[in-house]
GROMACS .gro file of C-alpha atoms in nm:
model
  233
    1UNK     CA    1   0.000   0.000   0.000
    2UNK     CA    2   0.113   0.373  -0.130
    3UNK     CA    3   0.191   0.580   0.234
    4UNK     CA    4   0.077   0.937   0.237
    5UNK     CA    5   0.360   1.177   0.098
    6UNK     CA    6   0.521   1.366   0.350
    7UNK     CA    7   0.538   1.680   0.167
    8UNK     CA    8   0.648   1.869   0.441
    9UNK     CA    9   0.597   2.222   0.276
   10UNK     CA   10   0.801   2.444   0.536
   11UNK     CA   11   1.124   2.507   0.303
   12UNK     CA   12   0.897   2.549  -0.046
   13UNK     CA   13   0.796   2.923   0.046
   14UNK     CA   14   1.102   3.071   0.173
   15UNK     CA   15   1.070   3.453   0.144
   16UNK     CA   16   1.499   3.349   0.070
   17UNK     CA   17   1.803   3.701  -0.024
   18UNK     CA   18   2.100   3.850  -0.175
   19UNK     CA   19   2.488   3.923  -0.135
   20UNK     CA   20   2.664   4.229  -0.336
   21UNK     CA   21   2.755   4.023  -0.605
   22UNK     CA   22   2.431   4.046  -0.753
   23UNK     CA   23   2.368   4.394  -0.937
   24UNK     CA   24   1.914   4.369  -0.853
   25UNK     CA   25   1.929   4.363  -0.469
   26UNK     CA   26   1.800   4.708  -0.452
   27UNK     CA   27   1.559   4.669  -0.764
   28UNK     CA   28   1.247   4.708  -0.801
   29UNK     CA   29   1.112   4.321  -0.827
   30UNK     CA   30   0.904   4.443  -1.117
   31UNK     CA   31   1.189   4.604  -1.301
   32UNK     CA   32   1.372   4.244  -1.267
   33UNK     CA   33   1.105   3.983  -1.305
   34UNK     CA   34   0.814   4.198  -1.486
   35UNK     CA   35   0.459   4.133  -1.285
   36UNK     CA   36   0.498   3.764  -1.235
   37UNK     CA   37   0.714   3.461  -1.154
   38UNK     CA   38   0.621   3.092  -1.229
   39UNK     CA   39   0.788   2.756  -1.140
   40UNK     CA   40   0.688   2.391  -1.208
   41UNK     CA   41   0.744   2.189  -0.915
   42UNK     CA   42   0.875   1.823  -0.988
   43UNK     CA   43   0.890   1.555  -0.732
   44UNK     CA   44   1.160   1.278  -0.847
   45UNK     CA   45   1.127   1.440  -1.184
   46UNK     CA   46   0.778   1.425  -1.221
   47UNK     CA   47   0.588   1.713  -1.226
   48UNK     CA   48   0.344   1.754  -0.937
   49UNK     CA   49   0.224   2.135  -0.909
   50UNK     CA   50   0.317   2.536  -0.983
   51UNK     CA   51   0.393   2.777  -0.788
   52UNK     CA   52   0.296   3.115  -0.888
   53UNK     CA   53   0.406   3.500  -0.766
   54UNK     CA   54   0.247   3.807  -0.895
   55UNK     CA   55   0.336   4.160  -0.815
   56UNK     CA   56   0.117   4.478  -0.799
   57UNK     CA   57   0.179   4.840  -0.743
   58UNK     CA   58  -0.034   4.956  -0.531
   59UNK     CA   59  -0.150   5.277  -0.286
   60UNK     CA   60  -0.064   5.095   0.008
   61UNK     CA   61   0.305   4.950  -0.120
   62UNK     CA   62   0.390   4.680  -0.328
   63UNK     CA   63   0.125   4.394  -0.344
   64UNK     CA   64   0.314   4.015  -0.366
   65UNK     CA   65   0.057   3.745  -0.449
   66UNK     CA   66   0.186   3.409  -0.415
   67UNK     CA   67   0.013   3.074  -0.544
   68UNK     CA   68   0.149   2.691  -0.477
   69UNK     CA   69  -0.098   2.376  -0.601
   70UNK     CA   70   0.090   2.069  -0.547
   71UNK     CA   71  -0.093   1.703  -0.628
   72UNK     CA   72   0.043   1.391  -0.613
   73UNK     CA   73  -0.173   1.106  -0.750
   74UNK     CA   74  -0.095   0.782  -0.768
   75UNK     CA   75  -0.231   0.532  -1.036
   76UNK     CA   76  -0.490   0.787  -1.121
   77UNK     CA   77  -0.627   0.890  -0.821
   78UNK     CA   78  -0.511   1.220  -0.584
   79UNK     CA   79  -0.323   1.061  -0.319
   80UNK     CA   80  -0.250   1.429  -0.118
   81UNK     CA   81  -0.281   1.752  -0.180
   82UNK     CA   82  -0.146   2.078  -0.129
   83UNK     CA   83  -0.258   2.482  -0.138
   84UNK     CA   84  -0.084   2.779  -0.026
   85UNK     CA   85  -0.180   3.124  -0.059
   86UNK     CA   86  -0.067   3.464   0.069
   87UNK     CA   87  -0.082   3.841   0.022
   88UNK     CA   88   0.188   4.070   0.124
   89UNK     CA   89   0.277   4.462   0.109
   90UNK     CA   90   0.646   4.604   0.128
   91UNK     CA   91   0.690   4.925   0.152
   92UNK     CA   92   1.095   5.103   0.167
   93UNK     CA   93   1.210   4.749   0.111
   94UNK     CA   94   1.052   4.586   0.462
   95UNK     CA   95   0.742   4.348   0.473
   96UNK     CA   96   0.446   4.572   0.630
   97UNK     CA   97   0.187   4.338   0.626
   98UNK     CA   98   0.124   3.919   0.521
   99UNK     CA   99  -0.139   3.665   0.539
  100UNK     CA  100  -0.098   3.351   0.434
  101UNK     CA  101  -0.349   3.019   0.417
  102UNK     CA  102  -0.225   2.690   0.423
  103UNK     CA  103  -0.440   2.398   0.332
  104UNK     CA  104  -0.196   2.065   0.393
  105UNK     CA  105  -0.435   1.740   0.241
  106UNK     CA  106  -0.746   1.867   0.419
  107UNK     CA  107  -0.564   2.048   0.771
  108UNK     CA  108  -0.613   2.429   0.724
  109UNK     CA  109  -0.466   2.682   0.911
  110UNK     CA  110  -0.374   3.048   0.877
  111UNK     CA  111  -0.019   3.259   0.928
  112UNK     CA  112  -0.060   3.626   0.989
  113UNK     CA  113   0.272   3.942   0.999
  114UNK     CA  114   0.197   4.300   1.073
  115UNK     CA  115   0.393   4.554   1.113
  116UNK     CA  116   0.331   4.707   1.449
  117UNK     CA  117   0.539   5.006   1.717
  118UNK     CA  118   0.856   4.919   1.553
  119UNK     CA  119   0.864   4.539   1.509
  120UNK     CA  120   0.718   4.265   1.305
  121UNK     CA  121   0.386   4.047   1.480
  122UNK     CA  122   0.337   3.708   1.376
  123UNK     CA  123   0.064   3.500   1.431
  124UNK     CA  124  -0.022   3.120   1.355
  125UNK     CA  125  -0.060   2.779   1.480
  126UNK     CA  126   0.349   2.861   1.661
  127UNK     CA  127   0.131   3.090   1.856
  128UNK     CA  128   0.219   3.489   1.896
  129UNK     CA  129   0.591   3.553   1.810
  130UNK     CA  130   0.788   3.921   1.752
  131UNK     CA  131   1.078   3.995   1.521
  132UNK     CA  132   1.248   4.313   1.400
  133UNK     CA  133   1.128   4.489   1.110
  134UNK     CA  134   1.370   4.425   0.887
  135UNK     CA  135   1.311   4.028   0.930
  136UNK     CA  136   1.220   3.872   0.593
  137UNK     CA  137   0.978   3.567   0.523
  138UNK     CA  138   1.045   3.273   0.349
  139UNK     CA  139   0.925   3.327  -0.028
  140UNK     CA  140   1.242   3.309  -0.257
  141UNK     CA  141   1.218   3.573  -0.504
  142UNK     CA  142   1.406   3.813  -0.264
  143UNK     CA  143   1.751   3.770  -0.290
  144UNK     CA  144   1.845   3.992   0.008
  145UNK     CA  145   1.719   3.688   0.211
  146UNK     CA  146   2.078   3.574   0.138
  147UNK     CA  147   2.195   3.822   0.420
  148UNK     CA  148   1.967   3.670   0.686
  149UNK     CA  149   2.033   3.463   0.980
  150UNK     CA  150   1.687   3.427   1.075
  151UNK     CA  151   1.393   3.422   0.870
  152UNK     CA  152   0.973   3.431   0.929
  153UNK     CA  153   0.812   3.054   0.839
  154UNK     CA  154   0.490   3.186   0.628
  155UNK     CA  155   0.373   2.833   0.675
  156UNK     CA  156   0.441   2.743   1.083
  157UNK     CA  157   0.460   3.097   1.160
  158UNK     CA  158   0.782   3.030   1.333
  159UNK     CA  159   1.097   3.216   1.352
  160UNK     CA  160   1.382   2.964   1.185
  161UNK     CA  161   1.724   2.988   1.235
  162UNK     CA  162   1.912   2.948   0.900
  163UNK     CA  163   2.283   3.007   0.787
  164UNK     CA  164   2.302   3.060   0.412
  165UNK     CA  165   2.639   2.979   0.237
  166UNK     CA  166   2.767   2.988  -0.136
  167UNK     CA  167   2.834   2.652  -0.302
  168UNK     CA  168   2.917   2.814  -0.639
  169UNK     CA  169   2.776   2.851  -1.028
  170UNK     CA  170   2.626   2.685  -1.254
  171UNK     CA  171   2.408   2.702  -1.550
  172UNK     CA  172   2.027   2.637  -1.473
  173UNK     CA  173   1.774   2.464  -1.690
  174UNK     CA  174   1.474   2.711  -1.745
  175UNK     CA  175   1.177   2.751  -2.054
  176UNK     CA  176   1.376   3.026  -2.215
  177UNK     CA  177   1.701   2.850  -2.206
  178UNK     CA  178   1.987   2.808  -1.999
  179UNK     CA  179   2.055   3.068  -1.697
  180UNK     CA  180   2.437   3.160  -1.546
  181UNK     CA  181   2.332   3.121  -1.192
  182UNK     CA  182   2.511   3.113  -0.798
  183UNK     CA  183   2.406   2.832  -0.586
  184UNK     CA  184   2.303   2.887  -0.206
  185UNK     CA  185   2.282   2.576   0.054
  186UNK     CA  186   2.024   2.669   0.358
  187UNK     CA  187   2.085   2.512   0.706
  188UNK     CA  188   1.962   2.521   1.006
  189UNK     CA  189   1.607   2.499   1.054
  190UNK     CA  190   1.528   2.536   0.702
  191UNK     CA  191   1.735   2.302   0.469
  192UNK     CA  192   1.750   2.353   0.066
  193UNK     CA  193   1.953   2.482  -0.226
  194UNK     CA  194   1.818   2.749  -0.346
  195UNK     CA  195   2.000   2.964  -0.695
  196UNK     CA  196   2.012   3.343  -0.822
  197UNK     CA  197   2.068   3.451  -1.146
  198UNK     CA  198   2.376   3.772  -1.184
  199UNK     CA  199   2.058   4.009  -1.188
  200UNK     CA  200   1.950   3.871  -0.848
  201UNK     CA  201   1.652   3.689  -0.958
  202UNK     CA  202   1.550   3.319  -0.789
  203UNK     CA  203   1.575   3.097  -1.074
  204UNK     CA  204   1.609   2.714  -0.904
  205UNK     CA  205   1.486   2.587  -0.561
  206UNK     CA  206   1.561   2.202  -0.449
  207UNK     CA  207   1.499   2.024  -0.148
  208UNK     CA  208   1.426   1.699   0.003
  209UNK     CA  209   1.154   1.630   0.166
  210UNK     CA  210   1.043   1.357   0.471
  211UNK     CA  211   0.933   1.085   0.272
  212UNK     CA  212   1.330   1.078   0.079
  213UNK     CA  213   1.189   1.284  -0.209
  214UNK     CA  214   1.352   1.534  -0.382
  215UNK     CA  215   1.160   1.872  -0.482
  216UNK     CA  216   1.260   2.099  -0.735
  217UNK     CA  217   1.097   2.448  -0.850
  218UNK     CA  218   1.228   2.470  -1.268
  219UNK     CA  219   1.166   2.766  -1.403
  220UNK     CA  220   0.861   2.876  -1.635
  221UNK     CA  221   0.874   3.231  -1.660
  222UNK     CA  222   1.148   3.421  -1.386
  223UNK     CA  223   1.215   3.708  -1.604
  224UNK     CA  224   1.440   3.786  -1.869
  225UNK     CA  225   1.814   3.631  -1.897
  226UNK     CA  226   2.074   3.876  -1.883
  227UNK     CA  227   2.188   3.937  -2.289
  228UNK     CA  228   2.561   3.836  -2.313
  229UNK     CA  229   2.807   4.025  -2.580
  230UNK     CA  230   2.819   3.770  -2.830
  231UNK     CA  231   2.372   3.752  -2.809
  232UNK     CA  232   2.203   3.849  -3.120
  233UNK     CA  233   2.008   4.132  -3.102
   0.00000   0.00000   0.00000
């Protein structure tokens, strides 16, 4: 008998960030990706979901949307299923507001960050929990996560520990052709590999998760490759 995956989701939504190597850590996210970002996820090399981010000027600061529909079936039939969904606004570069719903094979709960006298309040099934405001959540396409030693769980709601080194480049598989990218290895309480493109954009995520399976995010659409001198116009 097929056991229930053990997608444990934690890692997939790192809000993950960027050194000075990269020449977009002070860009506009817009300016670098355009309005959205989407990744297939595979699991063993099949493909099991997508993982969408959208961004939106707006009045109140810069709206991030952000999508993930993961479903594994297994001869035919949906063995487990995942949804994630959450709303944020950044204003000067910080994360004013989030809330984020998590829907784990029928087990719902909700993860909630405002901004508040000077420091960050987060709310969810971890209970209430503070951090500074310049803490960032886990949800990749910020490279200045790169930086961070801690960072805000948009899925537990917990504060994780993490220490972010370089492994090095390499060239990443995406729909509009190879990317020049840096590899990152998260440890701590967060474990993946996570890569960044020379503009700063997240182009790769890979992970493994309980069950022994490995995760990847490949890119569909992460914004345009840096032209090279030799490119045709």
């Amino acid at each position: 008998m097929l056991s229930r995956p053990s997608i444990h989701i934690s890692v997939l939504i790192f809000g993950l960030v960027l050194t000075t190597n990269f020449v977009g850590a002070s860009q506009n996210p817009l300016d670098i990706y355009g309005d959205e970002i989407v990744f297939e996820l595979t699991r063993n090399g099949k493909t099991v979901g997508e993982h969408k981010v959208t961004f939106v000027p707006t009045e109140e600061g810069l709206s991030v949307d952000s999508r993930l529909r993961i479903d594994i079936r297994f001869l035919g039939l949906t063995v487990y299923k995942y949804r994630y969904v959450s709303r944020s606004i950044w204003g000067g570069g910080r994360l004013l507001y989030l809330n984020a719903a998590v829907d784990d094979d029928g087990k719902r709960h909700n993860v909630a960050v405002k901004h508040f006298n000077g420091r960050l309040h987060i709310t969810g099934p971890a209970g209430l929990k503070f951090a500074s405001p310049n803490t960032l959540p886990t949800n990749h396409w910020n490279v200045s996560v790169l930086r961070s030693d801690h960072v805000i769980n948009t899925i537990t709601g917990k504060l994780n520990r993490v220490r972010i080194e370089r492994v090095g480049e390499a060239t990443v598989t995406t729909n509009a052709g190879p990317r020049y990218a840096t590899h990152y290895r998260y440890n701590g309480d967060l474990d993946a590999d996570v890569w960044y493109d020379q503009m700063g954009r997240w182009v790769k995520l890979r992970f493994v998760v309980k069950d022994g399976s490995i995760v990847e995010y490949m890119c569909k659409r992460c914004g345009k490759p840096k032209r090279q001198p030799n490119d045709p116009k």
